[in-house]
mmCIF file with all atom_site columns, C-alpha atoms in Angstrom:
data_model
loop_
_atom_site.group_PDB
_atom_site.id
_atom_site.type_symbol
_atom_site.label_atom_id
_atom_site.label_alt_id
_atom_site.label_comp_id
_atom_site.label_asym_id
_atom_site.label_entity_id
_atom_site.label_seq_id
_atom_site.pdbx_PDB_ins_code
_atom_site.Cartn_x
_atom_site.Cartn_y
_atom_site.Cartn_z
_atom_site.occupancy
_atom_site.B_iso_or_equiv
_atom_site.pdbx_formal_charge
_atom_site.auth_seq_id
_atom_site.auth_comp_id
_atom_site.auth_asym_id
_atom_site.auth_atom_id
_atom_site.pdbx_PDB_model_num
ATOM 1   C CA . UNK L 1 1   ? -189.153 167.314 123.073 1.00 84.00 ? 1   UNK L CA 1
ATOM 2   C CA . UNK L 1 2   ? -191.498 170.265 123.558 1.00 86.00 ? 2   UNK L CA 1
ATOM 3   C CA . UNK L 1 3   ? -189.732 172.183 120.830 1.00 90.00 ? 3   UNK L CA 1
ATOM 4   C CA . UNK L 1 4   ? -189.225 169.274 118.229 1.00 91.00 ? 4   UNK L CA 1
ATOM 5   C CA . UNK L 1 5   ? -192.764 168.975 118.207 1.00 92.00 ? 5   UNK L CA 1
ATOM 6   C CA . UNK L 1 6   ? -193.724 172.733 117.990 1.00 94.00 ? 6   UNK L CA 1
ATOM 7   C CA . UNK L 1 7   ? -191.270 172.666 115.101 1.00 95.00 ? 7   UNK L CA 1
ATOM 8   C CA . UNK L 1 8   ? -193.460 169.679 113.815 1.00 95.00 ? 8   UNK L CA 1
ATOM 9   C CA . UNK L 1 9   ? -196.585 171.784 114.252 1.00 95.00 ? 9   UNK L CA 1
ATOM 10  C CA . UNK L 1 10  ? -194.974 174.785 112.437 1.00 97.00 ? 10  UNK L CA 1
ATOM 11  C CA . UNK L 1 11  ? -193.189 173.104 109.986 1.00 97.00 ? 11  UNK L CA 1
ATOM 12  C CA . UNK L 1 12  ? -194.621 169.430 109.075 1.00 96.00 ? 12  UNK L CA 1
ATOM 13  C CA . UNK L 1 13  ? -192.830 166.481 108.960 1.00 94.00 ? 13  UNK L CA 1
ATOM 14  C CA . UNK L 1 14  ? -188.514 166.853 110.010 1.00 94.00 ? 14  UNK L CA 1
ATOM 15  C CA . UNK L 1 15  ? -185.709 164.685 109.052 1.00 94.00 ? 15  UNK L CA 1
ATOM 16  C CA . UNK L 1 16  ? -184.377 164.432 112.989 1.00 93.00 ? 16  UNK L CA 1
ATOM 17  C CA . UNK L 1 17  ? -180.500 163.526 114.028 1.00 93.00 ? 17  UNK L CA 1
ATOM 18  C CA . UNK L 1 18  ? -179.812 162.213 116.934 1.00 92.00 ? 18  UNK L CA 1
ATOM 19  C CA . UNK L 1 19  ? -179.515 163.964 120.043 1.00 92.00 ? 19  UNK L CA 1
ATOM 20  C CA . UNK L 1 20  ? -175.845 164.959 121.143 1.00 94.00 ? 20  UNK L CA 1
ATOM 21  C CA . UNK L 1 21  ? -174.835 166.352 125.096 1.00 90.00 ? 21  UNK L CA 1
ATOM 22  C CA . UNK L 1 22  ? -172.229 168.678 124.924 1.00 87.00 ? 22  UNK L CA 1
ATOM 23  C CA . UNK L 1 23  ? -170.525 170.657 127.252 1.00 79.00 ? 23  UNK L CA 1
ATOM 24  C CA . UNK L 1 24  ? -171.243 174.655 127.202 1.00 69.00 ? 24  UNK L CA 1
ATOM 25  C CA . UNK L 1 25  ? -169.286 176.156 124.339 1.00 68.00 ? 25  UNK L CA 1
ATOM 26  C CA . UNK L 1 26  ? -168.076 180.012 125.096 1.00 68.00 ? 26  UNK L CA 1
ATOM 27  C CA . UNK L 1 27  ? -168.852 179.813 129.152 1.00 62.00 ? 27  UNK L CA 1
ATOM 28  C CA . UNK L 1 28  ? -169.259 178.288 132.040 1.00 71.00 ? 28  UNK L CA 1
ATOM 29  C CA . UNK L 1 29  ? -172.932 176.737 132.309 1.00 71.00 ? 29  UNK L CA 1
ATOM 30  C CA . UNK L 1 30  ? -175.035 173.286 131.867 1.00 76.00 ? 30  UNK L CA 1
ATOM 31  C CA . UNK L 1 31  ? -174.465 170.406 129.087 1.00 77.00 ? 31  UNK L CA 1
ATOM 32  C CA . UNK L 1 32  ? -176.512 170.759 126.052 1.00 82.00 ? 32  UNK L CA 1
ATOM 33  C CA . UNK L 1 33  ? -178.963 168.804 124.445 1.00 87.00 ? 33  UNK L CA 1
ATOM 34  C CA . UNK L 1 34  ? -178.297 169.342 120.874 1.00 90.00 ? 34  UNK L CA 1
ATOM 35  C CA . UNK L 1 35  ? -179.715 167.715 117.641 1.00 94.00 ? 35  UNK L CA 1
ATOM 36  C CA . UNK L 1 36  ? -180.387 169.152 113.916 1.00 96.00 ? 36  UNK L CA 1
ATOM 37  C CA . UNK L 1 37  ? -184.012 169.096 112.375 1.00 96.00 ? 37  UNK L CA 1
ATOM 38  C CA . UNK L 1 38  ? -184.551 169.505 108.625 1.00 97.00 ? 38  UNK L CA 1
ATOM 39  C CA . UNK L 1 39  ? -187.854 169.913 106.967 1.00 97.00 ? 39  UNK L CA 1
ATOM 40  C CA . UNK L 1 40  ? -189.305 171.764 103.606 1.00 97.00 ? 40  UNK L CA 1
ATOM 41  C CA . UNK L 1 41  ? -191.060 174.460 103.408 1.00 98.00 ? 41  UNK L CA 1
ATOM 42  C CA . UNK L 1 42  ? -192.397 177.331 100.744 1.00 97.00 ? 42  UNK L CA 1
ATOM 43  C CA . UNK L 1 43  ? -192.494 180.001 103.376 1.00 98.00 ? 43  UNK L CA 1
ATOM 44  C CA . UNK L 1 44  ? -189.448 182.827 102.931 1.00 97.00 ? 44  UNK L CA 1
ATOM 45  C CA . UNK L 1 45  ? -186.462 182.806 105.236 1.00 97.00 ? 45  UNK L CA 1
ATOM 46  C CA . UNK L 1 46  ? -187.472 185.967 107.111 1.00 96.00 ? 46  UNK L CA 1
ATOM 47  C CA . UNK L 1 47  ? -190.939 183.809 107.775 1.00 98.00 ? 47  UNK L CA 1
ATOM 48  C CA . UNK L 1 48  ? -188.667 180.737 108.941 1.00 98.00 ? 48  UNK L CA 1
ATOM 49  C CA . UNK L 1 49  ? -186.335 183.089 111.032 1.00 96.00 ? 49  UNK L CA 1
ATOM 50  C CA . UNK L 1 50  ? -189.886 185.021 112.831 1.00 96.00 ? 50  UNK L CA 1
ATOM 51  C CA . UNK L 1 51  ? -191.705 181.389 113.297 1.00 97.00 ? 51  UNK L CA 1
ATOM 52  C CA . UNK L 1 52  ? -188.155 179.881 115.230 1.00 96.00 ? 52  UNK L CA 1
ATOM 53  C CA . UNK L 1 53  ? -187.768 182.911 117.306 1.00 93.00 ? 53  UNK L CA 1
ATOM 54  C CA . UNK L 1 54  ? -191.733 182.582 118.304 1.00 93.00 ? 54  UNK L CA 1
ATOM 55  C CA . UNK L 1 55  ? -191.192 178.816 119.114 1.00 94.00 ? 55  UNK L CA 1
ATOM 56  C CA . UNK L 1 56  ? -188.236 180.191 121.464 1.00 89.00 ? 56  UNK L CA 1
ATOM 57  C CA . UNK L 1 57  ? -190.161 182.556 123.043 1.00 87.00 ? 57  UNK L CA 1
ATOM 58  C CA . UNK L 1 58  ? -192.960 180.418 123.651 1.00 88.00 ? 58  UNK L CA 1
ATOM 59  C CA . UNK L 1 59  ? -190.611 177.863 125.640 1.00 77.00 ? 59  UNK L CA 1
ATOM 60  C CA . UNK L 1 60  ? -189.753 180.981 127.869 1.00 71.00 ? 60  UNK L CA 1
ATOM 61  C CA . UNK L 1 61  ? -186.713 182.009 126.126 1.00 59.00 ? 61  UNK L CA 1
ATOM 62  C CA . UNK L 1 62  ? -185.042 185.316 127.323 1.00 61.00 ? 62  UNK L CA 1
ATOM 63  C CA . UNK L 1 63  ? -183.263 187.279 124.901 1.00 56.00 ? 63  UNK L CA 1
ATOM 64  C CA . UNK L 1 64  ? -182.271 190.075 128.129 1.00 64.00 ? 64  UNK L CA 1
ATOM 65  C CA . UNK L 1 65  ? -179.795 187.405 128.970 1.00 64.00 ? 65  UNK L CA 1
ATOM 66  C CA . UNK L 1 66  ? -176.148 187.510 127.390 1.00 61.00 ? 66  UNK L CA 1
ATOM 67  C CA . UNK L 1 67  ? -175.778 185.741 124.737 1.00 56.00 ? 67  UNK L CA 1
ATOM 68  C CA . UNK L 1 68  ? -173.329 182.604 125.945 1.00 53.00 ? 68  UNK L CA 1
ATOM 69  C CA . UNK L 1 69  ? -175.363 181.998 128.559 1.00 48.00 ? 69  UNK L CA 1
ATOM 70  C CA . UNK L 1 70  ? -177.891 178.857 129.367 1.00 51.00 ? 70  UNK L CA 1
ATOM 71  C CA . UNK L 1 71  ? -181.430 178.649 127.532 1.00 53.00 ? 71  UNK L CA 1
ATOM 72  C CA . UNK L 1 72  ? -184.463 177.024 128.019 1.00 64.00 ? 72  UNK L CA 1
ATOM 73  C CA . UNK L 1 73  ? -184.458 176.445 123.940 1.00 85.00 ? 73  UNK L CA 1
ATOM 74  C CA . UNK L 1 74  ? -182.105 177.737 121.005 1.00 85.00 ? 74  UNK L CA 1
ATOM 75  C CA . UNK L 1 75  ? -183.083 177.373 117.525 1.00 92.00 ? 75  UNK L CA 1
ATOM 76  C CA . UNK L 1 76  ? -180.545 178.307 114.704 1.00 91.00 ? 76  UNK L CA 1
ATOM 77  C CA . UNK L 1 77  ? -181.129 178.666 110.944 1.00 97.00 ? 77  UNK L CA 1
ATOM 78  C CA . UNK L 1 78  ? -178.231 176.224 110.002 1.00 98.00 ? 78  UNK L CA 1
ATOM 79  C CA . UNK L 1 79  ? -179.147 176.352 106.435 1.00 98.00 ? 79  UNK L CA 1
ATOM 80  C CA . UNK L 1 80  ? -181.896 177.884 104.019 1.00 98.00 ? 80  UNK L CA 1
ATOM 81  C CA . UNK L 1 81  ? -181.094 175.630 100.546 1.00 95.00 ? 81  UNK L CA 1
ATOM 82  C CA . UNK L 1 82  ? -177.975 177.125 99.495  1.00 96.00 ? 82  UNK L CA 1
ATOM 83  C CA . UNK L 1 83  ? -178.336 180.193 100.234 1.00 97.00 ? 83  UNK L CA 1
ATOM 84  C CA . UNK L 1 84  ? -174.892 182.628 101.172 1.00 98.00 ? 84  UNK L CA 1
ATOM 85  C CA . UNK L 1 85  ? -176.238 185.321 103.240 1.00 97.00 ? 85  UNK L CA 1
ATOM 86  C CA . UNK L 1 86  ? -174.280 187.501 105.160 1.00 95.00 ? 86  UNK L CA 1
ATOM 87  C CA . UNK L 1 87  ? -176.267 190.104 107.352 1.00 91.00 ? 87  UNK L CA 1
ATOM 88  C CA . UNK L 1 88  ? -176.381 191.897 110.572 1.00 90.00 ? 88  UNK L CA 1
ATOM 89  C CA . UNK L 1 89  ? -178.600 189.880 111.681 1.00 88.00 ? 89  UNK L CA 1
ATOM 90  C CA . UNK L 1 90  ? -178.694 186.869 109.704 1.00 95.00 ? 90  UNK L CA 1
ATOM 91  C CA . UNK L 1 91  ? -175.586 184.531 108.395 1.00 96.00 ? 91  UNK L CA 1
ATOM 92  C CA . UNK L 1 92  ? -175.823 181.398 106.098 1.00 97.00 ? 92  UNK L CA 1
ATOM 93  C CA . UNK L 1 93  ? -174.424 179.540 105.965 1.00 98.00 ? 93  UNK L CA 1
ATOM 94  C CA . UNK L 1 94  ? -174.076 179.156 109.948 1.00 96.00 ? 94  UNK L CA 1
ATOM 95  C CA . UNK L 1 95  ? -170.434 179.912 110.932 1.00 95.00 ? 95  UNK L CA 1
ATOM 96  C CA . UNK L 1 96  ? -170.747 177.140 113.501 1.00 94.00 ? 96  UNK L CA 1
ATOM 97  C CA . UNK L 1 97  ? -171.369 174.238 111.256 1.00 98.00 ? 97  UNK L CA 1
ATOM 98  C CA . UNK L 1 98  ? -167.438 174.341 110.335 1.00 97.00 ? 98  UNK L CA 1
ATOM 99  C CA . UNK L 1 99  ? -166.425 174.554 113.750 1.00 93.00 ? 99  UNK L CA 1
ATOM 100 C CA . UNK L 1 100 ? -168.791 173.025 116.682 1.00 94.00 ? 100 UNK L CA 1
ATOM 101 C CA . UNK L 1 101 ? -169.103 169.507 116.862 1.00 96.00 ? 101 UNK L CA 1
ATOM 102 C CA . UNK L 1 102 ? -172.355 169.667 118.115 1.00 94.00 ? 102 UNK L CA 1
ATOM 103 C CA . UNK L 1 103 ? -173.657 171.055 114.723 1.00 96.00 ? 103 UNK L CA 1
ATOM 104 C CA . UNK L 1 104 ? -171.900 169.204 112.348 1.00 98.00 ? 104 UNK L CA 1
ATOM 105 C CA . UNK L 1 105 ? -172.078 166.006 113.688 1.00 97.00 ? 105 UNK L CA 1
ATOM 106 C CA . UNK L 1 106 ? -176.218 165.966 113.749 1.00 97.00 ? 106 UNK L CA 1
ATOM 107 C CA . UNK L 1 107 ? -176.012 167.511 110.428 1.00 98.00 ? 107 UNK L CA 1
ATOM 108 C CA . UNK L 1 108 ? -173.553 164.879 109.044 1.00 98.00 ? 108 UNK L CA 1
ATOM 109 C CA . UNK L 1 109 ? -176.541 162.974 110.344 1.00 96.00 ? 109 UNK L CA 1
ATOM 110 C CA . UNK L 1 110 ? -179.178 163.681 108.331 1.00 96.00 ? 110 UNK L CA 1
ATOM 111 C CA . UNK L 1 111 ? -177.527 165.563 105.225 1.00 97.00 ? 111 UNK L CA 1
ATOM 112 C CA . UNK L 1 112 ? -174.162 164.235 104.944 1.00 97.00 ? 112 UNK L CA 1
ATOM 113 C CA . UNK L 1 113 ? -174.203 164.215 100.865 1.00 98.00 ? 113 UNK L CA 1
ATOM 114 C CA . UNK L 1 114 ? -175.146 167.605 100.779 1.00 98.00 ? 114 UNK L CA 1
ATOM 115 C CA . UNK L 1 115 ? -172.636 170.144 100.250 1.00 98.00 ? 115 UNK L CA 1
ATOM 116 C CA . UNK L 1 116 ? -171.665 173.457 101.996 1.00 98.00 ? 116 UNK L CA 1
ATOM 117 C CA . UNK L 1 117 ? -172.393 176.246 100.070 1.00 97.00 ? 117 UNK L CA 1
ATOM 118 C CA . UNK L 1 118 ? -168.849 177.719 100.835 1.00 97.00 ? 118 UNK L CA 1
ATOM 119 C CA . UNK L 1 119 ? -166.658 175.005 100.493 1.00 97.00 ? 119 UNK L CA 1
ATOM 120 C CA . UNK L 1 120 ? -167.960 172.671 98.253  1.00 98.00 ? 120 UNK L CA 1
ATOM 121 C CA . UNK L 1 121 ? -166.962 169.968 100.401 1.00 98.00 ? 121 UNK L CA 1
ATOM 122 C CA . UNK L 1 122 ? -170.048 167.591 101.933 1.00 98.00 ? 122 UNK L CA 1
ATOM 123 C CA . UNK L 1 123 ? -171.123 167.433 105.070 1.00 98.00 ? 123 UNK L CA 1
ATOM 124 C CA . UNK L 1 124 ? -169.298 164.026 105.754 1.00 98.00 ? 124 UNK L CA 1
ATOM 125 C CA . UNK L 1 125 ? -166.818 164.852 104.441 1.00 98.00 ? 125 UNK L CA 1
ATOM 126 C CA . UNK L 1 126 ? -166.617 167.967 107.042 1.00 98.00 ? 126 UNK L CA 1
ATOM 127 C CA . UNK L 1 127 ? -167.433 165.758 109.516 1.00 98.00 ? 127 UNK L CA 1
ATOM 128 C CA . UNK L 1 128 ? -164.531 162.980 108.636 1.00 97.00 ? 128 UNK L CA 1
ATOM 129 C CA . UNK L 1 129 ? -161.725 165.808 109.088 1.00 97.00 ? 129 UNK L CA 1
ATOM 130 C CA . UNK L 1 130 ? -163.010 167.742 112.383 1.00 97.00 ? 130 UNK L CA 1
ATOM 131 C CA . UNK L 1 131 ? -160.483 167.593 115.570 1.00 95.00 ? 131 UNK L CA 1
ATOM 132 C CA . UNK L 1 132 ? -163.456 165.216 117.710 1.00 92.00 ? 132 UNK L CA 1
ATOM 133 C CA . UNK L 1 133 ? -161.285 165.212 120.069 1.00 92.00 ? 133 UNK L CA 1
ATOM 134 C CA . UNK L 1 134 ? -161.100 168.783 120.716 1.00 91.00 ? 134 UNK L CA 1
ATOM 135 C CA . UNK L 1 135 ? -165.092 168.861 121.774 1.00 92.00 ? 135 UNK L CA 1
ATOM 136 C CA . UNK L 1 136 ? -166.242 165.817 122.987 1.00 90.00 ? 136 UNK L CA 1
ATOM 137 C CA . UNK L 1 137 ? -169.893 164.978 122.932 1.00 94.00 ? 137 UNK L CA 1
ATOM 138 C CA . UNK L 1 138 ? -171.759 162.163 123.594 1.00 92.00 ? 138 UNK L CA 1
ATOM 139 C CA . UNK L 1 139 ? -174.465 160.305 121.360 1.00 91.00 ? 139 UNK L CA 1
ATOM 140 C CA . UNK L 1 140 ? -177.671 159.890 122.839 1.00 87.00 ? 140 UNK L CA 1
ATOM 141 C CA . UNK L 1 141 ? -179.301 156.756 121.575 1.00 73.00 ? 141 UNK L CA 1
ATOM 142 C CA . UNK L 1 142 ? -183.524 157.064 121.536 1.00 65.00 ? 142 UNK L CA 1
ATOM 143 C CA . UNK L 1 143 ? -182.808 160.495 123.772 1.00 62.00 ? 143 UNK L CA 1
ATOM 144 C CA . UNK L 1 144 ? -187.008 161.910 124.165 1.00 57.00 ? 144 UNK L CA 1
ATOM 145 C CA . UNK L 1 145 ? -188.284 160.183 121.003 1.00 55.00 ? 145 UNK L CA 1
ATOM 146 C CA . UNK L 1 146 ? -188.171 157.507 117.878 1.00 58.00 ? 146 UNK L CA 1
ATOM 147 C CA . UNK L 1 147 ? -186.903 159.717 115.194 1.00 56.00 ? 147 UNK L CA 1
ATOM 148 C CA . UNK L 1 148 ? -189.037 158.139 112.413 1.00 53.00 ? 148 UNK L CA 1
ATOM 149 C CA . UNK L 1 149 ? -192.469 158.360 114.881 1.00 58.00 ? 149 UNK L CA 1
ATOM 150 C CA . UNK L 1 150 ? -191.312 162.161 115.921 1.00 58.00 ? 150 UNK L CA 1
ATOM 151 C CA . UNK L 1 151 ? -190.679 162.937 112.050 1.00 57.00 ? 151 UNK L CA 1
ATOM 152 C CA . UNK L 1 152 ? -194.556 161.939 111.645 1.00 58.00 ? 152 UNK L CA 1
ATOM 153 C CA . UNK L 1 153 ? -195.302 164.082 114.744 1.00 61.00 ? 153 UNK L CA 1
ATOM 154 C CA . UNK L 1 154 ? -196.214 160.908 116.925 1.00 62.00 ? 154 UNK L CA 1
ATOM 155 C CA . UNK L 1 155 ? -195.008 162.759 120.171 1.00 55.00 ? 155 UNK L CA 1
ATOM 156 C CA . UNK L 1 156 ? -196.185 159.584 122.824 1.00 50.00 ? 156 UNK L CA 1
ATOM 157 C CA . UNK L 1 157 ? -192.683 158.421 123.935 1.00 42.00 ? 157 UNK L CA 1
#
């Protein structure tokens, strides 16, 4: 909840899906709490990437760890418009969208007309043909939040 609404603070209003627990993916460790937030903004992606990793850090995030372990918070650049980007540091789209169910199902969510920037295919239509059974997650109904009041960055529930 903590990190929705720092992304609120950063970012302004968010287009939120609903939350999804998942087992670990990659290693043995705690469920996740996953969910996709979407939101506009003017500022360049290397801005975006700097302001996520600072919202990490500030929920005590430690990058000394390896990297499939368990985190306090984990914020990744799904999507920046439709831009293809493939960096050392940096890929969009994000691999994971074609191939974790806790990504593409939130993201089906919220921008299920919109289409991969790859495949030309739409996110519900991604989400229609994915193996659920091979990941099961569960739907968290009104998880932390109303999605409409934490979109306005009413943060009371």
């Amino acid at each position: 909840r903590s990190g929705v609404k720092a992304l609120y603070q950063t970012f302004g209003p968010l287009q939120l899906s609903s939350v999804y627990d998942s087992e670990a993916v990659g290693f043995d460790g705690d469920a996740f709490y996953n969910l996709v937030a979407g939101f506009d903004t003017d500022r360049d992606i290397q801005r975006v990437v700097v302001c996520l990793h600072d919202i990490e850090d500030r929920h005590q995030r430690r990058r000394d760890r390896p990297r499939f372990s368990s985190r306090t918070l984990d914020i990744d650049l799904l999507l920046y418009d439709d831009l293809v980007l493939d960096g050392p540091d940096l890929s969009l789209p994000r691999a994971e969208i074609m191939h974790s169910a806790f990504v593409l199902a939130p993201l089906a969510e919220i921008a299920g007309t919109r289409r991969h920037p790859l495949s030309g295919v739409s996110y519900a239509e991604l989400w229609q043909q994915f193996d659920r059974d091979s990941q099961p997650m569960t739907q968290l109904d009104n998880f932390l939040w109303d999605q409409a009041a934490a979109a306005a960055g009413s943060f009371n529930s």
